[in-house]
CSV table of C-alpha atoms in Angstrom, one decimal:
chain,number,residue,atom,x,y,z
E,1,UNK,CA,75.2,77.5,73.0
E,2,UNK,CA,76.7,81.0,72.3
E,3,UNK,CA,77.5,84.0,74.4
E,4,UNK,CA,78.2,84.1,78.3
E,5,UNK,CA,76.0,80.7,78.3
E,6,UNK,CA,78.6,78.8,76.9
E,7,UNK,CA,81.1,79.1,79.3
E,8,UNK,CA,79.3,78.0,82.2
E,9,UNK,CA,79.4,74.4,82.7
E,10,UNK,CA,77.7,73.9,86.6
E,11,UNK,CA,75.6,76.0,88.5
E,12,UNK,CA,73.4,75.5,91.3
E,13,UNK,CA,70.9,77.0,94.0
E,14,UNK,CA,71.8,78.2,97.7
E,15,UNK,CA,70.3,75.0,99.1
E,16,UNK,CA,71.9,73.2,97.2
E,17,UNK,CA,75.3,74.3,98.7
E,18,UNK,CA,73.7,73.9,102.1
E,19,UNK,CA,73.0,70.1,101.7
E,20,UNK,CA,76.2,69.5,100.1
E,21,UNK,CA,78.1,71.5,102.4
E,22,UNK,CA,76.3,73.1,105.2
E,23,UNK,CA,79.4,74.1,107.7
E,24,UNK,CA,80.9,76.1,104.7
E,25,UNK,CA,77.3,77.7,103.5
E,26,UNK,CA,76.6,78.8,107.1
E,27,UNK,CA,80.0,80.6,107.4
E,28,UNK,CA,79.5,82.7,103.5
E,29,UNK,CA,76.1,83.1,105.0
E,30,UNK,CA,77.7,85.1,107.9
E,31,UNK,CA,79.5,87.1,106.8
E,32,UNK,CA,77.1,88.3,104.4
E,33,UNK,CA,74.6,88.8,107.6
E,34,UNK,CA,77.5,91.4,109.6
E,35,UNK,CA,75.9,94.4,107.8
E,36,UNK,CA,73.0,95.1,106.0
E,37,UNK,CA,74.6,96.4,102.8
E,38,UNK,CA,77.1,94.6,100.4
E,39,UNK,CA,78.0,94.7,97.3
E,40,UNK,CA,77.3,93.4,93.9
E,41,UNK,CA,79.1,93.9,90.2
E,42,UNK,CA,77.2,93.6,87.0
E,43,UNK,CA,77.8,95.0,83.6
E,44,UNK,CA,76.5,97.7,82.0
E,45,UNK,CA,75.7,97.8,78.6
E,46,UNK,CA,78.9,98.4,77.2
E,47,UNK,CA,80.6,95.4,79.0
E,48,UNK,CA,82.6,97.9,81.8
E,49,UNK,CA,81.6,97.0,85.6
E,50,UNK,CA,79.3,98.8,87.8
E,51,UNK,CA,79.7,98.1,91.3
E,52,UNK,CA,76.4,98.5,93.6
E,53,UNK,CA,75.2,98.5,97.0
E,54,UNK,CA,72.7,96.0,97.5
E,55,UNK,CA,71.0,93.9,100.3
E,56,UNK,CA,71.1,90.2,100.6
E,57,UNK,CA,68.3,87.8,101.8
E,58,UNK,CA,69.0,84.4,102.3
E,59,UNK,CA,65.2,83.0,102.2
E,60,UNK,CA,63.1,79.5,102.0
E,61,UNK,CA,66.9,78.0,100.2
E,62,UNK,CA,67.4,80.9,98.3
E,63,UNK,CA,70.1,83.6,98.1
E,64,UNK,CA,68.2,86.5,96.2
E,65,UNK,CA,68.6,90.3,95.9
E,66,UNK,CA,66.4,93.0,95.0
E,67,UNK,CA,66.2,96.9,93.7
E,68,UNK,CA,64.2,99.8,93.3
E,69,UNK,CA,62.5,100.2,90.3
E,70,UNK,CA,64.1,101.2,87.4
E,71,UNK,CA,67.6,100.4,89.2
E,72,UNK,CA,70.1,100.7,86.5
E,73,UNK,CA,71.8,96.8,88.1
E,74,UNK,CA,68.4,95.5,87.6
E,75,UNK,CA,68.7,96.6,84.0
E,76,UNK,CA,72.2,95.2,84.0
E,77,UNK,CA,71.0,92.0,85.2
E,78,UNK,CA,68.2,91.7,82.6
E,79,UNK,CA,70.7,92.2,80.0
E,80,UNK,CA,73.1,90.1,81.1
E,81,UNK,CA,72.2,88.1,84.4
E,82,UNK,CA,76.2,87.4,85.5
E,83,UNK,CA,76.8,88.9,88.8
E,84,UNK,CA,79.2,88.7,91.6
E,85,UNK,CA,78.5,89.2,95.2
E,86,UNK,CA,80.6,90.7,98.2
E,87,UNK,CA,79.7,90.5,102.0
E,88,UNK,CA,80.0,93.8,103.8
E,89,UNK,CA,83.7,93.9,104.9
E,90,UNK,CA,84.7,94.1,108.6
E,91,UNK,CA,88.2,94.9,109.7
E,92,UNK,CA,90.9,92.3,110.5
E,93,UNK,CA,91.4,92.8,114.3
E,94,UNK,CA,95.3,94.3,114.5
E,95,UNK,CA,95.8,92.7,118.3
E,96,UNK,CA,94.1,89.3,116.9
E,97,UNK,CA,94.2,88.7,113.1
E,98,UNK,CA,92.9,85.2,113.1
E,99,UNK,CA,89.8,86.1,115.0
E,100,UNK,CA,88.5,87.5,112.3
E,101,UNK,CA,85.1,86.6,110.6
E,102,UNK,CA,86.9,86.1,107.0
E,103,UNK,CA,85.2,87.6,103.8
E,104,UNK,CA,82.5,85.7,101.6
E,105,UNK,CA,82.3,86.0,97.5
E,106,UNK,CA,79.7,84.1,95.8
E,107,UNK,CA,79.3,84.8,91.6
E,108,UNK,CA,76.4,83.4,89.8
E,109,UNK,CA,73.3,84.0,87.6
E,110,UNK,CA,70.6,85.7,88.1
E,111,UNK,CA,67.1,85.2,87.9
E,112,UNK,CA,64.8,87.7,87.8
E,113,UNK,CA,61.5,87.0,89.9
E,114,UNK,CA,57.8,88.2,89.5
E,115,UNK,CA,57.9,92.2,90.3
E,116,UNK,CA,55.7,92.7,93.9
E,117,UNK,CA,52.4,95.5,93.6
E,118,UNK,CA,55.5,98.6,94.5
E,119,UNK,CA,57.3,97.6,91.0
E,120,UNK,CA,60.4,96.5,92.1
E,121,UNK,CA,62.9,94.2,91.3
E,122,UNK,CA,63.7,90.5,93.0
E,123,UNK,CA,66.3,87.9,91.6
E,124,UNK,CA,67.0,84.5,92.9
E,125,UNK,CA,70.9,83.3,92.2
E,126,UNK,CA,72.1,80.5,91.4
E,127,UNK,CA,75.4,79.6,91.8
E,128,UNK,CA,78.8,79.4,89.9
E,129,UNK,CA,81.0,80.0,92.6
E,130,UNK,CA,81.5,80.6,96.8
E,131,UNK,CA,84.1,81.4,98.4
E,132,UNK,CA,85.8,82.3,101.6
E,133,UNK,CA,88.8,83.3,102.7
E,134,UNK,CA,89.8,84.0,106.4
E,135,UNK,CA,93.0,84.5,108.4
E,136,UNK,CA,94.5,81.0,109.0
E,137,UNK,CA,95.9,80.0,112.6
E,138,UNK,CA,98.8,80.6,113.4
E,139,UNK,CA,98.0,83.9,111.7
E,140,UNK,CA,100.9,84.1,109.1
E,141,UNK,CA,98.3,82.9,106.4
E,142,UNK,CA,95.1,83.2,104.5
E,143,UNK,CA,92.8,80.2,104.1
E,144,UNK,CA,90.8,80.2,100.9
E,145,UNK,CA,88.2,78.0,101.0
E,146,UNK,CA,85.9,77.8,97.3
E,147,UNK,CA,82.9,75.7,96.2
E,148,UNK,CA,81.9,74.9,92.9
E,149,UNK,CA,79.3,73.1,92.0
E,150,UNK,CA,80.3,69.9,91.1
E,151,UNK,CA,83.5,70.2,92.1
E,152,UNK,CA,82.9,70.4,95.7
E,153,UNK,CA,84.8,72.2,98.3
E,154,UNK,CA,88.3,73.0,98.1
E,155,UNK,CA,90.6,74.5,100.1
E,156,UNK,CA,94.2,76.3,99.8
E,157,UNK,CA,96.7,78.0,101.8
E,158,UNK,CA,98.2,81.7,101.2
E,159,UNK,CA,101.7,82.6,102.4
């Protein structure tokens, strides 16, 4: 194994996150569902980032993500399928930190799907990575909560 491929060890699907940890995979999916937009990071050809808007669909166990046709991160993706997601961000409330929603990251692989009739792009991704991290209670922390596929949940406190 050479090339991006050899440093990834585990992956795995959006359901597969679900059975293993279904209070966890409900919360990321939240906070991906505040907004419609998010947004995503590839890599262009050259290796630098591109940062994107894009819409999430969390559909029959799948997390997947789509683009016009001819999007330049659809082209990123075919090249090298490594992305990262991030939920649309919401403001920590000033008069009540810790009743905030948290923010979600999930990083993975993607796959790209059969195009539909209109041309455009779909990928299913699998997973290398969730995480969440949210204002802790008392509110004088963050709690960082990841999952990694075979690893499992894990979960750290920020001072």
């Amino acid at each position: 194994m050479s090339g991006w491929a050899a440093i990834l060890v585990d992956m795995a699907w959006w359901s597969d996150l679900v059975d293993e940890e279904p209070d966890f995979a409900e919360r990321v999916r939240a906070r991906f569902a505040v907004r419609k937009h998010g947004t995503m990071a590839t890599l262009r050809r050259d290796g630098s980032p591109r940062i994107s808007g894009t819409e999430f669909q969390f559909e029959d166990g799948d997390l997947r993500l789509g683009g016009m046709p001819g999007a330049l991160k659809a082209l990123d993706l075919r090249r090298d399928p490594r992305v990262a997601l991030h939920c649309p961000t919401e403001d920590t409330p000033e008069d009540d930190p810790s009743s905030w929603g948290g923010d979600a990251k999930i990083a993975g692989i993607a796959h790209e799907l059969p195009a539909p009739e209109d041309g455009s792009h779909r990928f299913r991704i699998e997973l290398t990575e969730a995480v969440l991290t949210r204002v802790g209670q008392p509110a004088d922390h963050l709690v960082i909560e990841s999952w990694h596929p075979g690893r499992g949940l894990r979960s750290q406190r920020r001072h």
